[in-house]
mmCIF file of C-alpha atoms in Angstrom:
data_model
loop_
_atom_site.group_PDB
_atom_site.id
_atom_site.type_symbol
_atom_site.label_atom_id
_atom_site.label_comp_id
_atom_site.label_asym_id
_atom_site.label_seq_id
_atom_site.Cartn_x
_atom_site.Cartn_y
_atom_site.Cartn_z
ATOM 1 C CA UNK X 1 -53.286 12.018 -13.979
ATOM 2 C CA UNK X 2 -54.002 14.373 -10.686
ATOM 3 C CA UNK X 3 -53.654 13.558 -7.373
ATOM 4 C CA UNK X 4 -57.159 12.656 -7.209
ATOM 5 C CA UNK X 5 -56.776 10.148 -9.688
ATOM 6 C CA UNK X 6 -53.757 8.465 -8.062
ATOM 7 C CA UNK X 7 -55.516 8.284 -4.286
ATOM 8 C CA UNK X 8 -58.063 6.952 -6.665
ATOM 9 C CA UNK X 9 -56.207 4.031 -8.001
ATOM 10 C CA UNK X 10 -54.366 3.081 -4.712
ATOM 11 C CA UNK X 11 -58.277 2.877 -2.732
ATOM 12 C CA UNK X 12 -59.634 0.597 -5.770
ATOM 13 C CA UNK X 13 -56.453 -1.281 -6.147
ATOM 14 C CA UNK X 14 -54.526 -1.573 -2.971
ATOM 15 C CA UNK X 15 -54.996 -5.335 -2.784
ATOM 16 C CA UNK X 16 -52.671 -5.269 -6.166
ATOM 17 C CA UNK X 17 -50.262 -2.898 -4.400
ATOM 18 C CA UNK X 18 -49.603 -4.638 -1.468
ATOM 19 C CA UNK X 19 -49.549 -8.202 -3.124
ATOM 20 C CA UNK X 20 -46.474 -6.524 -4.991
ATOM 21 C CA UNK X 21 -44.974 -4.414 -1.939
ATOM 22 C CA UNK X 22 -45.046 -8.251 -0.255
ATOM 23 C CA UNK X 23 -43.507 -9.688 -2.510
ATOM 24 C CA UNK X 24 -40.723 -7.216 -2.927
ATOM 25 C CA UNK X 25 -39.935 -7.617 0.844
ATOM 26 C CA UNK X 26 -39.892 -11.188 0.209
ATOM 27 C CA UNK X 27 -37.182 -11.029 -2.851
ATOM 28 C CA UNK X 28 -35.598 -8.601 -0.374
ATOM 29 C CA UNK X 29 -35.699 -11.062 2.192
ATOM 30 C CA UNK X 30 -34.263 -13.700 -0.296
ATOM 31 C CA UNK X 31 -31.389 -11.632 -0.998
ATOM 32 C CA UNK X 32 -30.221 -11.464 2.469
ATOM 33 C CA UNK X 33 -30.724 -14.625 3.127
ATOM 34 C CA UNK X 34 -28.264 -15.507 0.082
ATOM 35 C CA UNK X 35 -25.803 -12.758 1.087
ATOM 36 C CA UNK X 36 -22.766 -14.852 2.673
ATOM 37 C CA UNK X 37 -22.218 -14.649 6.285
ATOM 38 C CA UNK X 38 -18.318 -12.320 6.394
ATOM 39 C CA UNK X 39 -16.066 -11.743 9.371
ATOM 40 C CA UNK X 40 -13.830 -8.514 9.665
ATOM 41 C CA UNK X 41 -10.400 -8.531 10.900
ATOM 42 C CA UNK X 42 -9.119 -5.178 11.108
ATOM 43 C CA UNK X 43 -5.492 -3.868 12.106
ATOM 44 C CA UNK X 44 -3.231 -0.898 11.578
ATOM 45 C CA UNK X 45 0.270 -0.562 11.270
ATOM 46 C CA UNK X 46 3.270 2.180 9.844
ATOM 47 C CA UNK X 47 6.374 1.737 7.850
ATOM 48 C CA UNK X 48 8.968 2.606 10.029
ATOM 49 C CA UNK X 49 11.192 5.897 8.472
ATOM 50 C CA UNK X 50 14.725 4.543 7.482
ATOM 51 C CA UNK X 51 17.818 5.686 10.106
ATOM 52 C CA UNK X 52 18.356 9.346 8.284
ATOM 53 C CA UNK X 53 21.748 10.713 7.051
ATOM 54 C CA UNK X 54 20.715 14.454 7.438
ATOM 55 C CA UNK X 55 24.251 15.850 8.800
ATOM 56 C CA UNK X 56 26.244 14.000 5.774
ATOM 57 C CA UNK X 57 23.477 14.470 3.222
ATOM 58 C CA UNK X 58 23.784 18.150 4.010
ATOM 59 C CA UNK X 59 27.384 18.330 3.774
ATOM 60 C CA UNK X 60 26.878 16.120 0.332
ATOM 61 C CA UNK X 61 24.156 18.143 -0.953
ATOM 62 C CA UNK X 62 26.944 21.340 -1.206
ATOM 63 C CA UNK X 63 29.183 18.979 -3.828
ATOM 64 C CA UNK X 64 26.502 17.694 -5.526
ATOM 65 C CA UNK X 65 26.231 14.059 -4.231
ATOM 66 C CA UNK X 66 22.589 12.385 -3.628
ATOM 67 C CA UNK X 67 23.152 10.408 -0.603
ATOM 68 C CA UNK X 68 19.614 8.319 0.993
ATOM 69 C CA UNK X 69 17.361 10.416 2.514
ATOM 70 C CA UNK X 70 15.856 10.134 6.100
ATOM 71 C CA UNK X 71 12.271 9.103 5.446
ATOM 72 C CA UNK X 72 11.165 5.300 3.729
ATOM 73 C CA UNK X 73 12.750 5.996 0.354
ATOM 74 C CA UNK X 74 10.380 7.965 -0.788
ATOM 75 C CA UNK X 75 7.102 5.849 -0.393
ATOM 76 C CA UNK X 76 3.676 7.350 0.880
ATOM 77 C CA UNK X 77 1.817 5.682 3.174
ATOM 78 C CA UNK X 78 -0.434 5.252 0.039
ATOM 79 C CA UNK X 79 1.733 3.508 -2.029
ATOM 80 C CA UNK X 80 1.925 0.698 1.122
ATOM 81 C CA UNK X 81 -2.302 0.514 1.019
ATOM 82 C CA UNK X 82 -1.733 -0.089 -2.772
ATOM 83 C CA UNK X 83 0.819 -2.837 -2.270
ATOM 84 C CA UNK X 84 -1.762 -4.665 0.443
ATOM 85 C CA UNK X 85 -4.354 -5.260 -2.713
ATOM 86 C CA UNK X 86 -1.611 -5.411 -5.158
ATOM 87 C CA UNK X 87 -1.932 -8.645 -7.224
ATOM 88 C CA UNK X 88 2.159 -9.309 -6.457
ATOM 89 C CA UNK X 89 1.222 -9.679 -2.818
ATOM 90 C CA UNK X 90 -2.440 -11.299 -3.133
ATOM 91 C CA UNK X 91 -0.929 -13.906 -5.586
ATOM 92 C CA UNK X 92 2.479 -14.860 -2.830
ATOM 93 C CA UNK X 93 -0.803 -14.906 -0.766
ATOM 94 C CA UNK X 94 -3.057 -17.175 -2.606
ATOM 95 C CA UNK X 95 0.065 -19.252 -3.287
ATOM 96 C CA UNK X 96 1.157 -20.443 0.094
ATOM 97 C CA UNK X 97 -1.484 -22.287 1.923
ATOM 98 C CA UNK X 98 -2.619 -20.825 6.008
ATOM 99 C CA UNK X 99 -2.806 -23.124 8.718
ATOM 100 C CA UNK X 100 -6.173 -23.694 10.431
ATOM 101 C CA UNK X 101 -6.719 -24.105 14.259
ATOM 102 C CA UNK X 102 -6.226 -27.984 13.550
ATOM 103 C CA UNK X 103 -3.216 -27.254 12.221
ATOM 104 C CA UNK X 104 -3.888 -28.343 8.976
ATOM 105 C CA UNK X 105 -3.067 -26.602 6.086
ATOM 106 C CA UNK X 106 -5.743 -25.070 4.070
ATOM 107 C CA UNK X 107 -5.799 -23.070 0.794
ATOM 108 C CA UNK X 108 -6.964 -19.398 0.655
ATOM 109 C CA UNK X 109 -8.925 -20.459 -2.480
ATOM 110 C CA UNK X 110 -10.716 -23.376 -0.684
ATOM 111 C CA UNK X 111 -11.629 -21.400 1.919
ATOM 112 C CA UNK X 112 -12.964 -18.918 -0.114
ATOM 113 C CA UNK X 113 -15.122 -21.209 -2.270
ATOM 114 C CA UNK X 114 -13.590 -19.720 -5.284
ATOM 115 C CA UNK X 115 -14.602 -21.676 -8.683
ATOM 116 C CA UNK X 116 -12.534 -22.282 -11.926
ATOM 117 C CA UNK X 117 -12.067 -24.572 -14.355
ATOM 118 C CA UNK X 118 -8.177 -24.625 -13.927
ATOM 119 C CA UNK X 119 -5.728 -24.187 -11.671
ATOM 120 C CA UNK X 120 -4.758 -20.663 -13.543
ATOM 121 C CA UNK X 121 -8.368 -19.171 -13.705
ATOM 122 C CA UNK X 122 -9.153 -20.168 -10.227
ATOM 123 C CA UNK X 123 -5.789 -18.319 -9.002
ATOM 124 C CA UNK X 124 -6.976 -15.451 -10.577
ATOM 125 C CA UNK X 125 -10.240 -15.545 -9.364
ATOM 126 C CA UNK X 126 -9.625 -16.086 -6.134
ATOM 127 C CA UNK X 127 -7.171 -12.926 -6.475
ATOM 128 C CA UNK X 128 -10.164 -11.020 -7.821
ATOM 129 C CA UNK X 129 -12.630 -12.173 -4.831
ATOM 130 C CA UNK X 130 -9.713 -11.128 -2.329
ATOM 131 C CA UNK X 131 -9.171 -7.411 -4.107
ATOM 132 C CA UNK X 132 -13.056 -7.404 -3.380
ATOM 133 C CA UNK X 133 -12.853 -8.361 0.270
ATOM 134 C CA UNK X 134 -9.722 -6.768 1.325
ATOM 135 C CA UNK X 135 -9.722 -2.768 1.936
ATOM 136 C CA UNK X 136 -6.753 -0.873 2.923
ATOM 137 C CA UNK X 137 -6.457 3.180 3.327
ATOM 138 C CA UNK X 138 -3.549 5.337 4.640
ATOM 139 C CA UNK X 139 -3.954 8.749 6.230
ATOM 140 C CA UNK X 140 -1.064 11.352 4.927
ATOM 141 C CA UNK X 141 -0.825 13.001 8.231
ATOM 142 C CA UNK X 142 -0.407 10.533 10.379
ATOM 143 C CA UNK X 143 1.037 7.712 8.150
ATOM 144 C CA UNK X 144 -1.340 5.355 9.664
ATOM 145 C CA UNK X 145 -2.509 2.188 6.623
ATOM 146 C CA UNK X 146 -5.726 0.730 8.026
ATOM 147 C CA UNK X 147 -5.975 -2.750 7.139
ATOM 148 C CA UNK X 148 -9.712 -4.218 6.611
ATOM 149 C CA UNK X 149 -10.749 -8.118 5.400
ATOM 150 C CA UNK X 150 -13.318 -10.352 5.353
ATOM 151 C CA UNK X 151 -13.494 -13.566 5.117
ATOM 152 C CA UNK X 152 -16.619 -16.734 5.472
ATOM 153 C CA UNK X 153 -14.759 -17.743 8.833
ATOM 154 C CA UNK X 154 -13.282 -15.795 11.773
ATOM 155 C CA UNK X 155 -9.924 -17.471 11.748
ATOM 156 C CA UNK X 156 -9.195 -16.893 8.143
ATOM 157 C CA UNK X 157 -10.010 -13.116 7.909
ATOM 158 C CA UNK X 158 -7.391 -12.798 10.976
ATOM 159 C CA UNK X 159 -5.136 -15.127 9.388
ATOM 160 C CA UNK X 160 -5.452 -13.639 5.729
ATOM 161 C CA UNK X 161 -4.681 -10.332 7.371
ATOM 162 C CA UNK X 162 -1.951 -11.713 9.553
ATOM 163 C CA UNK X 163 -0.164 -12.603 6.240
ATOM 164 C CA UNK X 164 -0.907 -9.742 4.238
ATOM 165 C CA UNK X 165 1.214 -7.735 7.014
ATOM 166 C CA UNK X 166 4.205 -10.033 6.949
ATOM 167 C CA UNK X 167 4.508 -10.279 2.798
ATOM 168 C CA UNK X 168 4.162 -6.558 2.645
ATOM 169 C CA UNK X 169 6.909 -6.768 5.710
ATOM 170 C CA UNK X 170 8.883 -8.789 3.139
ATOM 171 C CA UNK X 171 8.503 -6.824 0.468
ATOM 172 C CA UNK X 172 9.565 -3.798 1.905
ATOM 173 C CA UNK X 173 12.807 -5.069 3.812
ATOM 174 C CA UNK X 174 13.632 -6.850 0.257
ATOM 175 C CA UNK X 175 13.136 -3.796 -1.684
ATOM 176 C CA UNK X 176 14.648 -1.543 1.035
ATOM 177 C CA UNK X 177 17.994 -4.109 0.916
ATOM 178 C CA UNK X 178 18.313 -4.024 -2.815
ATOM 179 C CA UNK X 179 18.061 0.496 -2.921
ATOM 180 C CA UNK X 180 20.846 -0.433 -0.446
ATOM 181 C CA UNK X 181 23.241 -2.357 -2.343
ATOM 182 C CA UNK X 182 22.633 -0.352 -5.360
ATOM 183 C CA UNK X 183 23.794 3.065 -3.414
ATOM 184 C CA UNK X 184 26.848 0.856 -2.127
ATOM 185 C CA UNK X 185 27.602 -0.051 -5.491
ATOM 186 C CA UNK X 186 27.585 3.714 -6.263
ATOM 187 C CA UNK X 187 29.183 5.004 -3.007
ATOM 188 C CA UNK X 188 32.140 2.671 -3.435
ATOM 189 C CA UNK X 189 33.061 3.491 -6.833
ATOM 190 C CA UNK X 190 32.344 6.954 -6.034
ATOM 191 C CA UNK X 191 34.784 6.502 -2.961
ATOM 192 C CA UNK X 192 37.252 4.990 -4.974
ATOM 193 C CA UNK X 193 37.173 8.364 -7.535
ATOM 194 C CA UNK X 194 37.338 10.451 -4.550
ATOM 195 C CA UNK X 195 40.482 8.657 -3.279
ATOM 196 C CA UNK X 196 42.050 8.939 -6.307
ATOM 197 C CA UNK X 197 41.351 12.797 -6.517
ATOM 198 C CA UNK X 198 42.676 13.223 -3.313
ATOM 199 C CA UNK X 199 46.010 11.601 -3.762
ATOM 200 C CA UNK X 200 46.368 13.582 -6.770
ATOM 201 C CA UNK X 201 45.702 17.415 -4.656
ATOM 202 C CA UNK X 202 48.041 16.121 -1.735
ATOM 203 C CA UNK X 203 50.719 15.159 -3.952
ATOM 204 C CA UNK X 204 50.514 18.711 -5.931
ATOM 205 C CA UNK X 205 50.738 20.154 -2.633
ATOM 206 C CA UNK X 206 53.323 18.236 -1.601
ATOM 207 C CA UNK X 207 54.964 18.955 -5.029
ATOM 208 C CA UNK X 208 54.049 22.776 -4.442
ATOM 209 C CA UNK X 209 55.643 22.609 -0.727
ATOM 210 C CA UNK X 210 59.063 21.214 -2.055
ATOM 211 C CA UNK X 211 59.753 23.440 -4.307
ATOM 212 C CA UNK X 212 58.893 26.047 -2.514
ATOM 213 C CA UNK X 213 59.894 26.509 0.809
ATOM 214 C CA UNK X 214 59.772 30.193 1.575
ATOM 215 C CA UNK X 215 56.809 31.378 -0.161
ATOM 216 C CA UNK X 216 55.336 33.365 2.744
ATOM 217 C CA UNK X 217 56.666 36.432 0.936
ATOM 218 C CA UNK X 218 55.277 35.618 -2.278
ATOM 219 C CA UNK X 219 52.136 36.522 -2.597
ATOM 220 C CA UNK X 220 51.283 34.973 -6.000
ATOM 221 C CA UNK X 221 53.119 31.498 -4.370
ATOM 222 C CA UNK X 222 50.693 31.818 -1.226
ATOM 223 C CA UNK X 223 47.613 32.398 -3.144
ATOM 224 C CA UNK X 224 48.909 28.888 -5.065
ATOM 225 C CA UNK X 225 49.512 27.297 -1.841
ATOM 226 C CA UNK X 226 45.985 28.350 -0.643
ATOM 227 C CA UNK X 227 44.580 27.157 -3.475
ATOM 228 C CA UNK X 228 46.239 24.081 -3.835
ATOM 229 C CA UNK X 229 45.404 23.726 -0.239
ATOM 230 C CA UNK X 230 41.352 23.934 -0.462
ATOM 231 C CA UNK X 231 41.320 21.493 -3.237
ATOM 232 C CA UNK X 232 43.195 18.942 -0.507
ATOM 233 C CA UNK X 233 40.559 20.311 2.261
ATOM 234 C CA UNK X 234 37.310 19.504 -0.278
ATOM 235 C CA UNK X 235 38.770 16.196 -1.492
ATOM 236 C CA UNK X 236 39.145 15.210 2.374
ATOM 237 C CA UNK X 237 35.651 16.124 2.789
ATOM 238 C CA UNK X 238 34.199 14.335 -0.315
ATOM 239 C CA UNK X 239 35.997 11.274 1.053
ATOM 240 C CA UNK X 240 34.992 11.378 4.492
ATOM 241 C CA UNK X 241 31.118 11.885 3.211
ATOM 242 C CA UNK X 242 30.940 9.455 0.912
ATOM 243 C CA UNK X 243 32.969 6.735 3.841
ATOM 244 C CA UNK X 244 30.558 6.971 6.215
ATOM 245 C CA UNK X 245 27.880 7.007 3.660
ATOM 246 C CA UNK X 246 29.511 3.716 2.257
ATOM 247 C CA UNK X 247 29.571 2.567 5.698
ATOM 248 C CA UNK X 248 25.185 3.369 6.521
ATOM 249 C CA UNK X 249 25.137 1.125 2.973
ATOM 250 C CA UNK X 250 26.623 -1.451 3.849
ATOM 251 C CA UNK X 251 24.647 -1.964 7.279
ATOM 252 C CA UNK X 252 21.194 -1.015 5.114
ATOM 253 C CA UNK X 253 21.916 -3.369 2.891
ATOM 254 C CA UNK X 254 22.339 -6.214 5.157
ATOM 255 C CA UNK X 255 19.483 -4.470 7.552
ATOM 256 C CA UNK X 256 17.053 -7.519 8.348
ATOM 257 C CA UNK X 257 14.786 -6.121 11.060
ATOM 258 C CA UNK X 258 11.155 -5.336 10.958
ATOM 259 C CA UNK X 259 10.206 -2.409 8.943
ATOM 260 C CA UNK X 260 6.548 -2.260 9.827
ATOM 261 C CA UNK X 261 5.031 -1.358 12.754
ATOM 262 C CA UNK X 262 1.704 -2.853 14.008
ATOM 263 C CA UNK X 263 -0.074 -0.696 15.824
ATOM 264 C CA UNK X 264 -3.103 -2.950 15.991
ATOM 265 C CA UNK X 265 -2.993 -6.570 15.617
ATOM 266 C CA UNK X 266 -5.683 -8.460 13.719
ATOM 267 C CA UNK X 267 -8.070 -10.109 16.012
ATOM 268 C CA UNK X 268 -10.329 -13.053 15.395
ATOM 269 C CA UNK X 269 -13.894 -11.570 15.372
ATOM 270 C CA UNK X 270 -16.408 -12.551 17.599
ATOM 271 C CA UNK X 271 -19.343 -11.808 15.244
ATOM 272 C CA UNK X 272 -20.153 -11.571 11.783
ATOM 273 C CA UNK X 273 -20.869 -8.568 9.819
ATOM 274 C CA UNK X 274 -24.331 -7.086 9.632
ATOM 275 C CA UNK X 275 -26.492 -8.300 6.113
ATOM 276 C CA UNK X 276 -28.481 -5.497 6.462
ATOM 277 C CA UNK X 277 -31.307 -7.437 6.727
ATOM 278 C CA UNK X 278 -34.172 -4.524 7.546
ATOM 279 C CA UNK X 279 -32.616 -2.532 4.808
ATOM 280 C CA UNK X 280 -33.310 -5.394 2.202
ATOM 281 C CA UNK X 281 -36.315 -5.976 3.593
ATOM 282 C CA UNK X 282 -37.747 -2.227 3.215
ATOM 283 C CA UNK X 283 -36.280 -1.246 0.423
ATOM 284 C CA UNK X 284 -37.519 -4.274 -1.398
ATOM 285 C CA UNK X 285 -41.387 -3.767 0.117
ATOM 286 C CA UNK X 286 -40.948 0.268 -0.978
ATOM 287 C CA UNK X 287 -39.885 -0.626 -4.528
ATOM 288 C CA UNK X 288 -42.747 -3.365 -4.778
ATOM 289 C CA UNK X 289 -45.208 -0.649 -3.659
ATOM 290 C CA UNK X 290 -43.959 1.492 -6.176
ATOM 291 C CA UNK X 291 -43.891 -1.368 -9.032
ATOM 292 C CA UNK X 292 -47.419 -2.165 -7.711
ATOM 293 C CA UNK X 293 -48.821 1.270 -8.044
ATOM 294 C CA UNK X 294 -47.196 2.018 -11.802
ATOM 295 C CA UNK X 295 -48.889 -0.988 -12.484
ATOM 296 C CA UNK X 296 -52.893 -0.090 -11.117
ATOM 297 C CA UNK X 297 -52.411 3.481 -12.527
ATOM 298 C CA UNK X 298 -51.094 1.455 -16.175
ATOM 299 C CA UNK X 299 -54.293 -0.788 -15.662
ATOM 300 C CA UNK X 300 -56.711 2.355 -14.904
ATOM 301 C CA UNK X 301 -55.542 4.561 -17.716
ATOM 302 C CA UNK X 302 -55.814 1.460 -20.147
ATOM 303 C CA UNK X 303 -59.516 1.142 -18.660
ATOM 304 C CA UNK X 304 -60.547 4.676 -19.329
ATOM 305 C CA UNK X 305 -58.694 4.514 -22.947
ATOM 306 C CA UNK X 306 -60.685 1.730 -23.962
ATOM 307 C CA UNK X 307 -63.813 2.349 -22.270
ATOM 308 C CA UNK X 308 -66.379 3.887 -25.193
ATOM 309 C CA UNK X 309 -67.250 7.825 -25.409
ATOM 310 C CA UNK X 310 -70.524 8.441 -23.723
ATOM 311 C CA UNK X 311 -72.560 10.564 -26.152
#
């Protein structure tokens, strides 16, 4: 068909179009009237770095030894917007009820409205509708994790997100507490090696010294001596590294203050999130327009197919 033909069509059937662009608004309309009304409750916070060991992780670093790292263990600020819609920390989430502003206890799946047919599939679904609702995204350069949810009452989207901060508060002390006691476990059996080594150089210096009293004119018995003397001097370093690194384990490992910072609290919003009410609305009218004028320019070209030849 040309051009002509379609302005055609729409001036003979615009009745049909617009009866269709109607009611396309109105199943617009519909749908944003059955979109749920949401709340937001945003916040943003950073994993504080762990207390660093450069000056003994440099010295260890020239013998060989891996001693913890200043930094947070080596987990990106991505790894802690993972954890936030983990299922680990949405399930310890789902599982302990919030407390309302009555101060009655609630369930996150109640207040959710989430169906199932048994305990089990209604945990995991109201897991699933909370991976849906809650957002979190870090920035590498700053370290900033942005924490976004929603929820069908103000209240519970700040209290959801309230609790999503301390579990993932929990699991990072816990997991920070247990590298620590594993790199004690290490350090002290390392330390006791060490101690052992060292006992053995002194004592074959000592050894070396009593037998050998005037060997300053020697000079194969001072090279000995020197020698005998730096494998003292490195044991005594190895020993005092891996003590104070025993030391920073022991006080990780026991560690039981905050390890993330809020820099934005969650707030109880005042007002709901937009529907997008207009947008429904137009974009159902446009596609009804165009539904209405595929079907005039169907009807019309069926007309002139089955309308007879004129001779």
């Amino acid at each position: 068909m040309s051009v002509g033909d379609i302005v055609r069509v729409v001036r003979t059937g615009w009745r049909r179009i617009a009866a269709f662009a109607l009611v396309g608004a109105l199943i617009g309309v519909a749908f944003w009237a059955a979109t749920p009304r949401r709340y937001l409750s945003a916040a943003s916070l950073v994993p504080q770095a762990r207390r660093g060991q450069a000056g003994l992780s440099g010295i260890a670093a020239q013998f060989g030894i891996s001693l913890p790292q200043g930094g947070d263990g080596g987990l990106s600020p991505a790894v802690y917007a993972s954890l936030l819609r983990s299922r680990e920390l949405l399930g310890a989430l789902v599982d302990q009820p919030i407390v309302g502003p009555g101060g009655q206890p609630a369930r996150i799946a109640d207040l959710y409205d989430v169906p199932g047919r048994t305990p089990t599939v209604r945990r995991d679904n109201t897991i699933k509708r909370l991976q849906k609702l809650v957002s979190s995204t870090a920035d590498a350069k700053t370290g900033v994790v942005d924490l976004v949810v929603l929820a069908p009452q103000p209240w519970v989207a700040q209290q959801v997100n309230l609790r999503l901060i301390d579990l993932l508060n929990r699991f990072n002390l816990v997991s920070r507490q247990s590298q620590a006691a594993a790199e004690r476990r290490f350090t002290e059996r390392r330390l006791s090696e060490v101690r052992a080594d060292l006992r053995t150089a002194e004592n074959r210096l000592q050894q070396f010294l009593q037998g050998n009293r005037e060997f300053r004119g020697s000079p194969e018995l001072t090279f000995t001596q020197e020698r005998l003397g730096r494998d003292v001097s490195l044991q005594q370093q190895l020993f005092t590294v891996l003590a104070q690194a025993y030391e920073q384990a022991k006080i990780e490992e026991v560690r039981d203050t905050p390890v993330i910072t809020v820099l934005q609290r969650p707030e109880v919003p005042v007002t709901p999130e937009k529907r997008g009410s207009v947008v429904k609305t137009l974009g159902g009218f446009t596609v009804g327009a165009l539904v209405g004028l595929v079907v005039a320019i169907a009807g019309d070209l069926r007309r002139r197919t089955a309308a007879p030849a004129v001779p």
